[in-house]
Coordinates of C-alpha atoms and ligand atoms in Angstrom, one line a residue:
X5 CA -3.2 17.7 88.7
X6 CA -1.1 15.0 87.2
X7 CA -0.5 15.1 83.4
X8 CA -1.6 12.7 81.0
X9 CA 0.7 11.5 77.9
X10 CA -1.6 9.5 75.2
X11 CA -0.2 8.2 71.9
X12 CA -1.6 5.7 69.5
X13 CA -0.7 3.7 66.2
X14 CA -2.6 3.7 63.2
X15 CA -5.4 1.5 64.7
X16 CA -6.2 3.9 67.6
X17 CA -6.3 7.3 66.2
X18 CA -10.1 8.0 66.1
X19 CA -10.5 6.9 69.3
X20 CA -7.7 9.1 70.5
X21 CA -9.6 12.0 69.0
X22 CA -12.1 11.0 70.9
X23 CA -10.4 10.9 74.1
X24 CA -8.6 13.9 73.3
X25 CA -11.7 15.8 73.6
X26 CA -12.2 14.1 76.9
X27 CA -9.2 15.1 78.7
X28 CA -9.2 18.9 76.9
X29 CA -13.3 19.2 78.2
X30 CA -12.5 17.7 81.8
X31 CA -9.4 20.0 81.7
X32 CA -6.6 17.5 82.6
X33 CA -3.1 18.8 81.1
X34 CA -2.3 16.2 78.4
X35 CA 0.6 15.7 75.7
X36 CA -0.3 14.2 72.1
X37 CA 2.1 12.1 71.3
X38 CA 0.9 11.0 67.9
X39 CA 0.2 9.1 65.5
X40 CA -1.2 12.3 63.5
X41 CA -2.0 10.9 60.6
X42 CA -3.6 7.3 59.5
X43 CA -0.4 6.4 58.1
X44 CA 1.1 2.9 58.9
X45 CA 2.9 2.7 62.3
X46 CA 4.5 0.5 64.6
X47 CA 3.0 0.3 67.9
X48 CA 6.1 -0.8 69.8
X49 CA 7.8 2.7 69.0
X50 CA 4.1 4.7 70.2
X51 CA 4.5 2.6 73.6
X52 CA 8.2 3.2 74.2
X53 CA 8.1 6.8 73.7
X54 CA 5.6 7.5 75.9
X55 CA 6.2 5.3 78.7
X56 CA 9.9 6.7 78.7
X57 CA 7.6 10.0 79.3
X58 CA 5.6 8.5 81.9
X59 CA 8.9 7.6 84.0
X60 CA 10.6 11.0 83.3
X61 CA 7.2 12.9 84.6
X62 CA 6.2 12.1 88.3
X63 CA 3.2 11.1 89.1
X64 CA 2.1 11.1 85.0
X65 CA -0.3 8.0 83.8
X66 CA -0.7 7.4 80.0
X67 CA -2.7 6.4 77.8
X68 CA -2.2 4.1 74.7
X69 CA -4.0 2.7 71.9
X70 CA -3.5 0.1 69.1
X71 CA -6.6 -1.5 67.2
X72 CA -7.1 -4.3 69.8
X73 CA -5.0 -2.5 72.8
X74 CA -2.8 -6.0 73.0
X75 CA 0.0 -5.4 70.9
X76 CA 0.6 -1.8 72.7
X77 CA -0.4 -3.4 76.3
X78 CA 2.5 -6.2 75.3
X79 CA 5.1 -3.5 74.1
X80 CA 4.2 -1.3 77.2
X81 CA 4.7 -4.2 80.1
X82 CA 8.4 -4.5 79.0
X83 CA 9.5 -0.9 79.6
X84 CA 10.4 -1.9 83.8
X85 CA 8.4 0.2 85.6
X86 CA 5.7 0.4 84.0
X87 CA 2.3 -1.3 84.7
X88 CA -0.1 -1.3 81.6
X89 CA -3.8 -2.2 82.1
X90 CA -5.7 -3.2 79.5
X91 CA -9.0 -2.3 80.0
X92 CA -12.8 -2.6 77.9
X93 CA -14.8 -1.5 81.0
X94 CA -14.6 0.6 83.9
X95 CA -14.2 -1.6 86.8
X96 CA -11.2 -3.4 85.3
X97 CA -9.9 0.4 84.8
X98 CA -10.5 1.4 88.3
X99 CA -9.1 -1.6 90.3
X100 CA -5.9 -1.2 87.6
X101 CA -5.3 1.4 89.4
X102 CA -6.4 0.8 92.9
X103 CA -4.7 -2.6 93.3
X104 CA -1.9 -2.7 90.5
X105 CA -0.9 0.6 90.7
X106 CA -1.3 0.7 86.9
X107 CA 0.4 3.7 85.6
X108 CA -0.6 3.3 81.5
X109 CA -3.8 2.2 80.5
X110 CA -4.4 0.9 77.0
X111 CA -7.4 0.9 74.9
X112 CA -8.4 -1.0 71.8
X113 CA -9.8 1.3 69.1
X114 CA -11.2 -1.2 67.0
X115 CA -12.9 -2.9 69.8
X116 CA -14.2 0.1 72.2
X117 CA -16.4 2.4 71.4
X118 CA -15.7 6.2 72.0
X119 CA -18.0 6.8 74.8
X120 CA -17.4 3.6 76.5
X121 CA -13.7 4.2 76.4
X122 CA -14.2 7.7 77.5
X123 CA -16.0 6.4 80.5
X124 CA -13.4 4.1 81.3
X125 CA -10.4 6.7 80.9
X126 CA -12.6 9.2 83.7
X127 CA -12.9 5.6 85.9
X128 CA -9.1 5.0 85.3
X129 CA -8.4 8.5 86.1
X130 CA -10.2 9.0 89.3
X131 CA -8.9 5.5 91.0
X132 CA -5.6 5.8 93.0
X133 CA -3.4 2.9 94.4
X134 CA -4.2 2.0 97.5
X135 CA -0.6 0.8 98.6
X136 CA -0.8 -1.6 102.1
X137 CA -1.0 -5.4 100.6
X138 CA -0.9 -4.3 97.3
X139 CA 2.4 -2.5 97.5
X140 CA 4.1 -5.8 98.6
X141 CA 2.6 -7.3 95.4
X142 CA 3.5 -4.9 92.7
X143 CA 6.7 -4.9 94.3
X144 CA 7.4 -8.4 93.3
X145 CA 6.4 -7.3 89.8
X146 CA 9.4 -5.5 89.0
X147 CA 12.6 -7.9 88.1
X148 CA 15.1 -8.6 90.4
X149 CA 18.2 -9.2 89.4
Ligands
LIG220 C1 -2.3 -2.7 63.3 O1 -3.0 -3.1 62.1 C2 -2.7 -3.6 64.5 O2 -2.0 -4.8 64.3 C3 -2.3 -2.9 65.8 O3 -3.0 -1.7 65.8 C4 -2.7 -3.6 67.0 O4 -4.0 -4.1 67.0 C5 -1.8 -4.7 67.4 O5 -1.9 -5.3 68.5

């Protein structure tokens, strides 16, 4: 099963908790990659690390949270190759990854509820692209130089 990395700044950690329990109750292999404590943080270091993650792990999706899920979403699209959903119910989730090929989704812990976000996370999860027209399209999401 593919691994999940999910980080967070200041303004997502409860609801990375709660998704933490998620992923270790469905038994998906995850890594924590912080925040760990409710200190101040800056949510454009959270989304770098972990999306350098995602690309270093084949076939990993992540997961990232800031209070709203924008400013995270924003730092996330500029890392090239990824494709960062932002997502506050399950369809959205689920055609992220269907059509888009989305590869991180982010979440907005002051915004979403636990059990909603949990439910989007499992709709997220059990999507996958499905490549034909759509490949031609998130091809022509990438830069070209
Ligand atoms: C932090 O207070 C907050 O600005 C951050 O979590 C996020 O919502 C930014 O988009």
């Amino acid at each position: 099963m593919r691994r999940v990395f999910i980080g967070s700044d200041h303004g997502g950690i409860e609801l990375k908790a709660a998704l933490v329990e998620e992923l270790d109750a469905a038994r998906i292999g995850f890594t924590d990659m912080g925040v760990h404590s409710g200190e101040a943080a800056d949510y454009p270091d959270i989304a770098q690390a972990l999306c350098a993650r995602v690309l270093e792990e084949n076939e990993s999706l992540g997961v990232l949270i800031c209070g709203t899920g924008i400013g995270i979403s924003i730092a996330a699209n500029k890392v090239p190759g990824i494709r960062a959903a932002l997502c506050s119910e399950e369809y959205s989730a689920s055609m992220s990854r269907r059509h888009n090929d989305a590869n991180v989704l982010c979440l907005g812990g002051r915004v979403t509820g636990p059990e909603l976000a949990k439910s989007i996370l499992r709709a997220f999860l059990a999507s996958s692209f499905e490549g034909g027209r759509h490949q031609r399209r998130v091809d022509k999401l990438e830069p070209h130089c």
